[in-house]
Structures are given as C-alpha cells and as structure tokens.
Amino acid sequence: MQKVKVDLDVRSYSIEIGGKLIPTLGKRCVDLGLGRRCAIITDRIVGRLYAKTAVASLTKAGFEVHVITVDNGEQAKSLKVVAKCYDELASHRLERRSFIVALGGGVVGDLAGFVAATYLRGIPFVQVPTTLLSQVDSSVGGKTGVNLKAGKNLVGAFYQPRLVLCDLDTLRNLPSREYRAGLAEVIKYGIIYDASLFARIERDLPKLLKKDPRTLAEVVARCCEIKADVVGQDETESGLRAILNFGHTIGHAIEAISGYGTYLHGEAISIGQVAAAKISAEQFELPEPDVARIADLFKRAGLPTKINLSPAQRAKLFAAMKVDKKVSAGEVKFVLARKIGAVEFGQKVTTETINRSIEAK
Ligand code: GLY
C-alpha cells in the first residue's frame, strides 16, 4: 500500500492507495476515532458492487451503518438530492460525531462531500473513490458541490475528507471508456508538474491500459502526491491550484454545449488539453514537438483530441467559456505550458487564438 499525506494543518489527512482496501474501511475509521453512526452515500451501480463489503467492514468494526443510494450520473448532483440525503441522515439520527462515507466516483464524492460539509454545519467524511478519475483528482483536495441549472458545480464548499481510500481493485470493474477518461487527468499531472511522470506514462501506457497493479499504484500515488502538493500550497484556489484546470476551460465548455454525458469529463478535457497545448505553442514557448507528444499520448490512450464544430456551436462554446466559474471580471483565463512539466495560470488568450486551437485538423 502507498500512502500520500495532504498537509493542511489540522485538516491534514492521508490518501491510501492499493488493492483490497475497502475491507479495511471499518478499521481505518476506528483509527480516526469517528463516531458510532455513519451513512454510506453511493449510487446504484457502485452500491451493487461494493456496498456489501463496505457495510460488512464498518459493522464488524462496531459502526451502525445506513446506506443512501442515489441515481447514477450527473443528475444526482442536485440540491434536490442533497435535501433527500439530509432527510435520511436526520431520520437515522446522525449527529455531529457521526460520519459519511462517499463510495463511488466523482459525482458521489462531490455530492456526499457537500452533504457532509453542510449537515449540522459539517460532519466528518471519508472518500472511497471507485473510478480512476476520482482517485487521482476529485476525491483529493476538498472540492465538494452540486450543479445548478445555470451550470456545473455552482454551489459548493471546500471541505476536506478525513481519509481517502483508493482501492485499485475497483478499477477492474470500471468500463474501459471511463478508465481511459481517467487517464486524461493522469496525463494532465505530467504536463502541469512532472516531465518524468509524463515520460513514464509514454513508456508505460501499455501497462497502464492493462491495469498492471504495480504501475497503476505508483502512477496513481504520484498523481495524488502532485495534487496534495498543489492543494497544500493553495487549498482554496486563490492562485496555484488553478494549474489543475489545465485544459478545463475549453473542456468544460465542450461538456456544456454538447449536453453533459455526450463527452465524459476526461474526454472533453483531453480535447481541451490538446487545444491548450496548441495555444501554449502559439503564445508561450512550448515547442511544437511537445504539442505533438501531448496529442499523441492522448490519442494512444484512446481519447479524442479534436472536435468538429459548426459556426453556431463555436459561438455557443465561447458563450459557455464565459459562464465558467473560472471567469474573473468577465475575462477567461487559461493555464498554459512553457514546457512539459511547467505551466503558468492566469494567461489571457484572444478569441482568434482559441479558434485556431480548436480547428479540427
Ligand atoms: N479538479 C481540480 C481541483 O481539485 O482543483
């Protein structure tokens, strides 16, 4: 098992990465000194696969467990579902020392984290992410929240979990398309922070695609280390944390205009990262061969790298970029790369440059 620490003073916690970790959940919650009552928030698919093991582990360790199952997909990230969760927590008399376990992917983690952040003004929660994307990104760093009609993640809180358990065995059951989408975030860490991680992914991609346990554990741990390092320096995204949004400005807009669910998040940010790399070559000094390396790696991972847009869709894309949370004073700011492994946030980019970057050639 690999362990990564997120250093945030009294809000510090560990990320544990390895196989067969869900069966240790109960023991780990005892170690944290959590209260006797808890609720697992999960979705139908993940619940069917792992809730029994999680409940057994918690019950064996002396906890009283209630399972809340929500629908699969982005529609579960709503204030309506949040209210339903509050009602269930209250009717099962969860109190201040009680805790929530988020068992699932990014949707469940964001929803359960937000419920934990706000129920009784905040109760502890533990993340048990079951997708590659949530293991390397959304379960770490305390971003929680739900969607509004006006856009994704518009209501939320920074609220750190007490523990993150990344059980890599769960990735065996992950559909290939979702696993590949998670690789888009993995590749991102190489581009924004660590050239040798990028080179390792280029070299070990076949092993990663085969989910080789050792390669996976090392690579997931490195991604978590990078995220922990960034979040440890800028928990609430007043600066540096923005680098984690490399490729996300265009990526989020693609998700928004194509209808959430058409492109998985990882697929949309794959296109977004390739576009950001092209902009970086035009506006910064990212060498052209590095743009090709980046595009090639996403392609080899089975991810899309371009999108065909009609003029009307293009206009919608620009409009969507402008309502993104990352917009400040009406200006869309980009994270751009100087080289693989080093990026800068807060870069202004002209409409013409963005247009050229998403040309589907
Ligand atoms: N997913 C970006 C962040 O956690 O800041």
GROMACS .gro file of C-alpha atoms and ligand atoms in nm, residues 137 143 227 237 241 244-245, ligand 1:
model
   12
  137ASP     CA    1  -0.847   1.407  -0.882
  143LYS     CA    2  -1.378   2.047  -0.358
  227LYS     CA    3  -0.239   1.709  -0.617
  237GLU     CA    4  -0.767   2.818  -0.534
  241ARG     CA    5  -0.441   2.545  -0.760
  244LEU     CA    6  -0.510   2.175  -1.204
  245ASN     CA    7  -0.753   2.328  -1.452
  362GLY     N1    8  -1.012   1.931  -1.002
  362GLY     C1    9  -0.941   2.050  -0.979
  362GLY     C2   10  -0.919   2.081  -0.835
  362GLY     O1   11  -0.943   1.999  -0.750
  362GLY     O2   12  -0.878   2.190  -0.804
   0.00000   0.00000   0.00000
